[in-house]
Amino acid sequence: MDSFFSLSNTSTAQEIKALLFDQTSNKDAIDSLLSHFPHSEYDLTTVQSFQGQNPETFDVLAIVSDSADSSQHLGQALQLLKPNGQLFLAFSSSSSTEIEKNLKLAGFEGIETRKEDLTLFAKAQKANFSTKSQPLKLKKKKIDLDLLEGEGETVQEDELLTSEDLKKPIQPTCTPTNGEKKKRACKNCTCGLAEQEAAEVAASGAGIKSSCGNCALGDAFRCSSCPYKGLPPFKPGDKVLLNDIDDL
């Protein structure tokens, strides 16, 4: 057999498993190609019949076509061939330069061409790697838990507090200091002075009757010992409101 058409030793089966050709293929080109494989088995079928074929099925494929642009068949042939699989092509009319370019673009290697009468032959080989889609397997990095224990120690919240933070806050006071005049309870008093004043007023006014009769008129008319000293004027018998504390 001509060395150009010899089957590779890497092929598991020394035979053509399938011969692809389109419906416009020239019969002379088909006969010319088959004459170089007198002892090989083959199946004549169309490219369209291989649309649903599983990838990497065949060791040897052949394409016979009248079309100058065979790139539409070459990509499919590459998928159907096993790694190191062989591809043979026969064209009744075409350019060897164009065929070589299309084979390279399709992913083939070891490309050779030869002209016999009116038929152009070409052969190529698929690289020794799979074109099937493979799931991407990412290695999971092992985490050293011993290292994490030293970096992620739990911090006690109490340890973050200083002695100053633990001191009880001092509430503002309304009581007199340094011998100053007695203060009056402020609005929203929280130190207890408001309650103390209310109790004092209630105690002092419980059994006391006005000696001047001017208690309700205001401080300008009240005597120095008036229990209502400091209160706004009011009508006798009215309810008096002092620092949010009711008093009669």
CSV table of C-alpha atoms in Angstrom, one decimal:
chain,number,residue,atom,x,y,z
A,1,MET,CA,0.0,0.0,0.0
A,2,ASP,CA,1.1,3.5,-0.7
A,3,SER,CA,2.7,5.1,2.4
A,4,PHE,CA,0.6,8.2,1.9
A,5,PHE,CA,-2.6,6.1,2.6
A,6,SER,CA,-1.1,3.8,5.2
A,7,LEU,CA,-3.0,3.6,8.4
A,8,SER,CA,-1.2,4.7,11.6
A,9,ASN,CA,0.2,2.1,13.9
A,10,THR,CA,-1.5,4.0,16.7
A,11,SER,CA,-4.9,3.2,15.3
A,12,THR,CA,-6.6,0.4,17.3
A,13,ALA,CA,-8.4,-0.9,14.2
A,14,GLN,CA,-6.6,-1.1,10.8
A,15,GLU,CA,-9.7,-0.2,8.9
A,16,ILE,CA,-11.8,2.7,7.9
A,17,LYS,CA,-14.8,2.8,10.2
A,18,ALA,CA,-16.8,5.4,8.3
A,19,LEU,CA,-16.5,7.3,5.0
A,20,LEU,CA,-18.3,10.7,5.1
A,21,PHE,CA,-19.3,12.4,1.8
A,22,ASP,CA,-21.9,14.9,0.9
A,23,GLN,CA,-24.6,14.3,-1.7
A,24,THR,CA,-22.8,16.4,-4.3
A,25,SER,CA,-19.6,14.3,-4.2
A,26,ASN,CA,-18.1,13.2,-7.4
A,27,LYS,CA,-18.2,9.4,-7.9
A,28,ASP,CA,-14.7,9.4,-9.5
A,29,ALA,CA,-13.3,11.0,-6.3
A,30,ILE,CA,-15.0,8.4,-4.2
A,31,ASP,CA,-13.7,5.5,-6.3
A,32,SER,CA,-10.2,7.0,-6.4
A,33,LEU,CA,-10.1,7.2,-2.6
A,34,LEU,CA,-11.5,3.7,-2.0
A,35,SER,CA,-9.0,2.2,-4.4
A,36,HIS,CA,-6.2,3.0,-1.9
A,37,PHE,CA,-8.0,0.9,0.8
A,38,PRO,CA,-8.8,-2.4,-0.9
A,39,HIS,CA,-8.6,-4.4,2.3
A,40,SER,CA,-10.4,-2.0,4.6
A,41,GLU,CA,-14.0,-2.0,5.7
A,42,TYR,CA,-16.0,1.2,5.4
A,43,ASP,CA,-19.5,2.6,5.5
A,44,LEU,CA,-20.7,5.1,2.9
A,45,THR,CA,-22.9,7.7,4.5
A,46,THR,CA,-23.5,11.4,4.5
A,47,VAL,CA,-22.2,14.0,6.9
A,48,GLN,CA,-25.7,14.8,8.0
A,49,SER,CA,-26.2,11.3,9.4
A,50,PHE,CA,-23.5,11.9,12.0
A,51,GLN,CA,-25.1,14.9,13.7
A,52,GLY,CA,-26.0,13.0,16.8
A,53,GLN,CA,-22.9,10.7,16.9
A,54,ASN,CA,-21.0,10.5,20.2
A,55,PRO,CA,-17.6,12.2,20.1
A,56,GLU,CA,-14.3,10.3,19.8
A,57,THR,CA,-15.9,7.2,18.3
A,58,PHE,CA,-13.7,6.4,15.2
A,59,ASP,CA,-10.0,5.7,14.6
A,60,VAL,CA,-10.1,6.6,10.8
A,61,LEU,CA,-12.4,8.9,8.9
A,62,ALA,CA,-12.5,10.1,5.3
A,63,ILE,CA,-14.2,13.0,3.6
A,64,VAL,CA,-15.0,13.1,-0.1
A,65,SER,CA,-16.5,16.4,-1.3
A,66,ASP,CA,-16.7,18.6,-4.3
A,67,SER,CA,-16.9,21.7,-2.1
A,68,ALA,CA,-13.8,23.9,-2.0
A,69,ASP,CA,-14.7,24.9,1.5
A,70,SER,CA,-14.6,21.8,3.6
A,71,SER,CA,-14.2,23.6,7.0
A,72,GLN,CA,-17.8,22.8,7.9
A,73,HIS,CA,-16.9,19.1,7.8
A,74,LEU,CA,-13.5,19.3,9.4
A,75,GLY,CA,-14.6,20.5,12.8
A,76,GLN,CA,-17.1,17.7,13.1
A,77,ALA,CA,-14.5,15.1,11.9
A,78,LEU,CA,-12.1,16.3,14.7
A,79,GLN,CA,-14.8,15.7,17.3
A,80,LEU,CA,-15.6,12.2,16.0
A,81,LEU,CA,-12.0,11.0,15.9
A,82,LYS,CA,-10.3,9.5,18.8
A,83,PRO,CA,-6.9,11.0,20.0
A,84,ASN,CA,-4.2,10.2,17.3
A,85,GLY,CA,-7.1,9.4,14.9
A,86,GLN,CA,-6.5,9.8,11.1
A,87,LEU,CA,-8.4,11.8,8.6
A,88,PHE,CA,-8.3,11.3,4.8
A,89,LEU,CA,-9.8,13.8,2.3
A,90,ALA,CA,-10.5,13.6,-1.4
A,91,PHE,CA,-11.6,16.6,-3.6
A,92,SER,CA,-12.3,16.6,-7.3
A,93,SER,CA,-11.2,20.2,-7.5
A,94,SER,CA,-9.7,22.4,-4.8
A,95,SER,CA,-6.5,24.3,-3.8
A,96,SER,CA,-4.0,22.4,-1.6
A,97,THR,CA,-3.1,25.7,0.1
A,98,GLU,CA,-6.8,26.2,1.1
A,99,ILE,CA,-7.1,22.6,2.3
A,100,GLU,CA,-4.0,22.9,4.5
A,101,LYS,CA,-5.2,26.2,6.0
A,102,ASN,CA,-8.7,24.7,6.8
A,103,LEU,CA,-7.1,21.6,8.5
A,104,LYS,CA,-4.9,23.8,10.7
A,105,LEU,CA,-7.8,26.0,11.7
A,106,ALA,CA,-9.8,22.9,12.6
A,107,GLY,CA,-7.1,21.7,14.9
A,108,PHE,CA,-5.3,18.9,12.9
A,109,GLU,CA,-1.6,18.3,12.7
A,110,GLY,CA,0.8,16.3,10.4
A,111,ILE,CA,-0.9,17.6,7.3
A,112,GLU,CA,0.1,16.3,3.9
A,113,THR,CA,-1.4,16.8,0.4
A,114,ARG,CA,-1.0,15.0,-3.0
A,115,LYS,CA,-2.5,15.5,-6.4
A,116,GLU,CA,-3.5,12.5,-8.6
A,117,ASP,CA,-5.1,13.2,-12.0
A,118,LEU,CA,-8.1,15.4,-11.2
A,119,THR,CA,-8.3,14.5,-7.5
A,120,LEU,CA,-6.6,16.2,-4.6
A,121,PHE,CA,-5.9,14.1,-1.6
A,122,ALA,CA,-5.0,15.3,1.9
A,123,LYS,CA,-4.4,13.5,5.2
A,124,ALA,CA,-4.0,14.8,8.7
A,125,GLN,CA,-4.0,13.5,12.3
A,126,LYS,CA,-5.7,14.5,15.5
A,127,ALA,CA,-3.5,15.4,18.4
A,128,ASN,CA,-3.0,12.9,21.2
A,129,PHE,CA,-5.5,14.6,23.5
A,130,SER,CA,-9.2,14.5,24.1
A,131,THR,CA,-11.6,17.2,22.8
A,132,LYS,CA,-14.4,16.1,25.0
A,133,SER,CA,-15.6,18.6,27.6
A,134,GLN,CA,-14.3,17.7,31.0
A,135,PRO,CA,-15.5,19.0,34.4
A,136,LEU,CA,-13.1,21.4,36.0
A,137,LYS,CA,-11.8,19.9,39.2
A,138,LEU,CA,-10.4,22.4,41.6
A,139,LYS,CA,-8.3,21.2,44.5
A,140,LYS,CA,-9.6,22.3,47.8
A,141,LYS,CA,-6.9,23.9,50.0
A,142,LYS,CA,-6.7,22.2,53.4
A,143,ILE,CA,-7.1,24.7,56.2
A,144,ASP,CA,-4.7,24.3,59.1
A,145,LEU,CA,-7.0,24.6,62.1
A,146,ASP,CA,-4.1,24.8,64.5
A,147,LEU,CA,-3.0,28.1,63.0
A,148,LEU,CA,-6.6,29.5,63.1
A,149,GLU,CA,-6.8,28.7,66.8
A,150,GLY,CA,-3.9,31.1,67.6
A,151,GLU,CA,-5.3,33.9,65.4
A,152,GLY,CA,-9.0,33.7,66.4
A,153,GLU,CA,-8.9,33.6,70.2
A,154,THR,CA,-12.1,34.9,71.9
A,155,VAL,CA,-11.7,38.2,73.7
A,156,GLN,CA,-13.5,38.7,76.9
A,157,GLU,CA,-15.5,42.0,76.9
A,158,ASP,CA,-14.8,42.6,80.6
A,159,GLU,CA,-11.0,42.6,79.9
A,160,LEU,CA,-11.5,45.6,77.6
A,161,LEU,CA,-12.9,47.8,80.4
A,162,THR,CA,-10.6,50.0,82.6
A,163,SER,CA,-11.1,50.8,86.2
A,164,GLU,CA,-12.5,54.2,85.2
A,165,ASP,CA,-15.1,52.5,83.1
A,166,LEU,CA,-16.3,50.5,86.1
A,167,LYS,CA,-16.9,53.6,88.3
A,168,LYS,CA,-20.5,54.5,88.9
A,169,PRO,CA,-21.4,57.7,87.1
A,170,ILE,CA,-22.2,60.7,89.4
A,171,GLN,CA,-25.6,62.1,88.8
A,172,PRO,CA,-26.0,65.9,88.7
A,173,THR,CA,-27.3,67.3,92.0
A,174,CYS,CA,-29.4,70.3,92.9
A,175,THR,CA,-28.3,70.4,96.5
A,176,PRO,CA,-26.4,73.6,97.7
A,177,THR,CA,-22.6,73.5,97.9
A,178,ASN,CA,-20.0,75.7,99.7
A,179,GLY,CA,-22.6,77.4,101.9
A,180,GLU,CA,-24.5,78.8,98.9
A,181,LYS,CA,-28.2,79.6,99.0
A,182,LYS,CA,-30.4,76.6,98.8
A,183,LYS,CA,-31.1,75.6,95.2
A,184,ARG,CA,-34.5,74.8,93.8
A,185,ALA,CA,-35.2,71.6,92.0
A,186,CYS,CA,-34.5,71.9,88.3
A,187,LYS,CA,-36.8,70.7,85.6
A,188,ASN,CA,-36.7,66.9,85.1
A,189,CYS,CA,-35.0,66.6,88.5
A,190,THR,CA,-33.5,63.1,89.1
A,191,CYS,CA,-31.6,63.7,92.3
A,192,GLY,CA,-34.6,63.6,94.6
A,193,LEU,CA,-34.7,67.3,95.5
A,194,ALA,CA,-38.1,67.8,93.7
A,195,GLU,CA,-39.7,65.1,95.8
A,196,GLN,CA,-38.1,66.6,99.0
A,197,GLU,CA,-39.4,70.1,98.2
A,198,ALA,CA,-42.9,68.7,97.5
A,199,ALA,CA,-42.9,66.9,100.9
A,200,GLU,CA,-41.7,70.0,102.7
A,201,VAL,CA,-44.4,72.1,101.1
A,202,ALA,CA,-47.0,69.6,101.9
A,203,ALA,CA,-45.9,69.3,105.5
A,204,SER,CA,-45.6,73.0,106.1
A,205,GLY,CA,-48.9,73.9,104.5
A,206,ALA,CA,-51.0,71.2,106.0
A,207,GLY,CA,-51.9,73.1,109.2
A,208,ILE,CA,-50.8,76.6,108.3
A,209,LYS,CA,-53.2,79.3,107.6
A,210,SER,CA,-52.2,82.4,105.8
A,211,SER,CA,-51.7,85.3,108.3
A,212,CYS,CA,-51.5,88.0,105.6
A,213,GLY,CA,-54.0,86.6,103.2
A,214,ASN,CA,-51.7,87.5,100.3
A,215,CYS,CA,-50.3,84.0,99.6
A,216,ALA,CA,-52.0,83.7,96.3
A,217,LEU,CA,-50.9,87.1,95.0
A,218,GLY,CA,-47.2,86.3,94.5
A,219,ASP,CA,-43.9,86.8,96.3
A,220,ALA,CA,-44.2,90.6,96.2
A,221,PHE,CA,-47.2,90.4,98.6
A,222,ARG,CA,-46.1,87.4,100.6
A,223,CYS,CA,-44.4,87.5,104.0
A,224,SER,CA,-41.0,86.1,104.6
A,225,SER,CA,-42.2,82.9,106.2
A,226,CYS,CA,-44.9,82.2,103.5
A,227,PRO,CA,-44.9,78.5,102.7
A,228,TYR,CA,-45.7,79.4,99.0
A,229,LYS,CA,-42.6,81.5,98.6
A,230,GLY,CA,-41.2,81.2,95.1
A,231,LEU,CA,-44.5,79.9,93.6
A,232,PRO,CA,-46.3,81.9,90.9
A,233,PRO,CA,-49.5,83.7,91.8
A,234,PHE,CA,-52.6,81.5,91.9
A,235,LYS,CA,-56.3,81.8,92.8
A,236,PRO,CA,-57.3,80.7,96.3
A,237,GLY,CA,-58.4,77.1,96.2
A,238,ASP,CA,-56.7,76.4,92.9
A,239,LYS,CA,-54.5,73.4,92.3
A,240,VAL,CA,-50.8,74.6,92.3
A,241,LEU,CA,-48.3,72.9,90.0
A,242,LEU,CA,-44.6,73.2,91.2
A,243,ASN,CA,-41.8,71.5,89.2
A,244,ASP,CA,-44.2,68.9,87.9
A,245,ILE,CA,-45.4,68.1,91.5
A,246,ASP,CA,-48.9,68.8,92.4
A,247,ASP,CA,-49.6,70.8,95.5
A,248,LEU,CA,-52.6,72.4,97.1
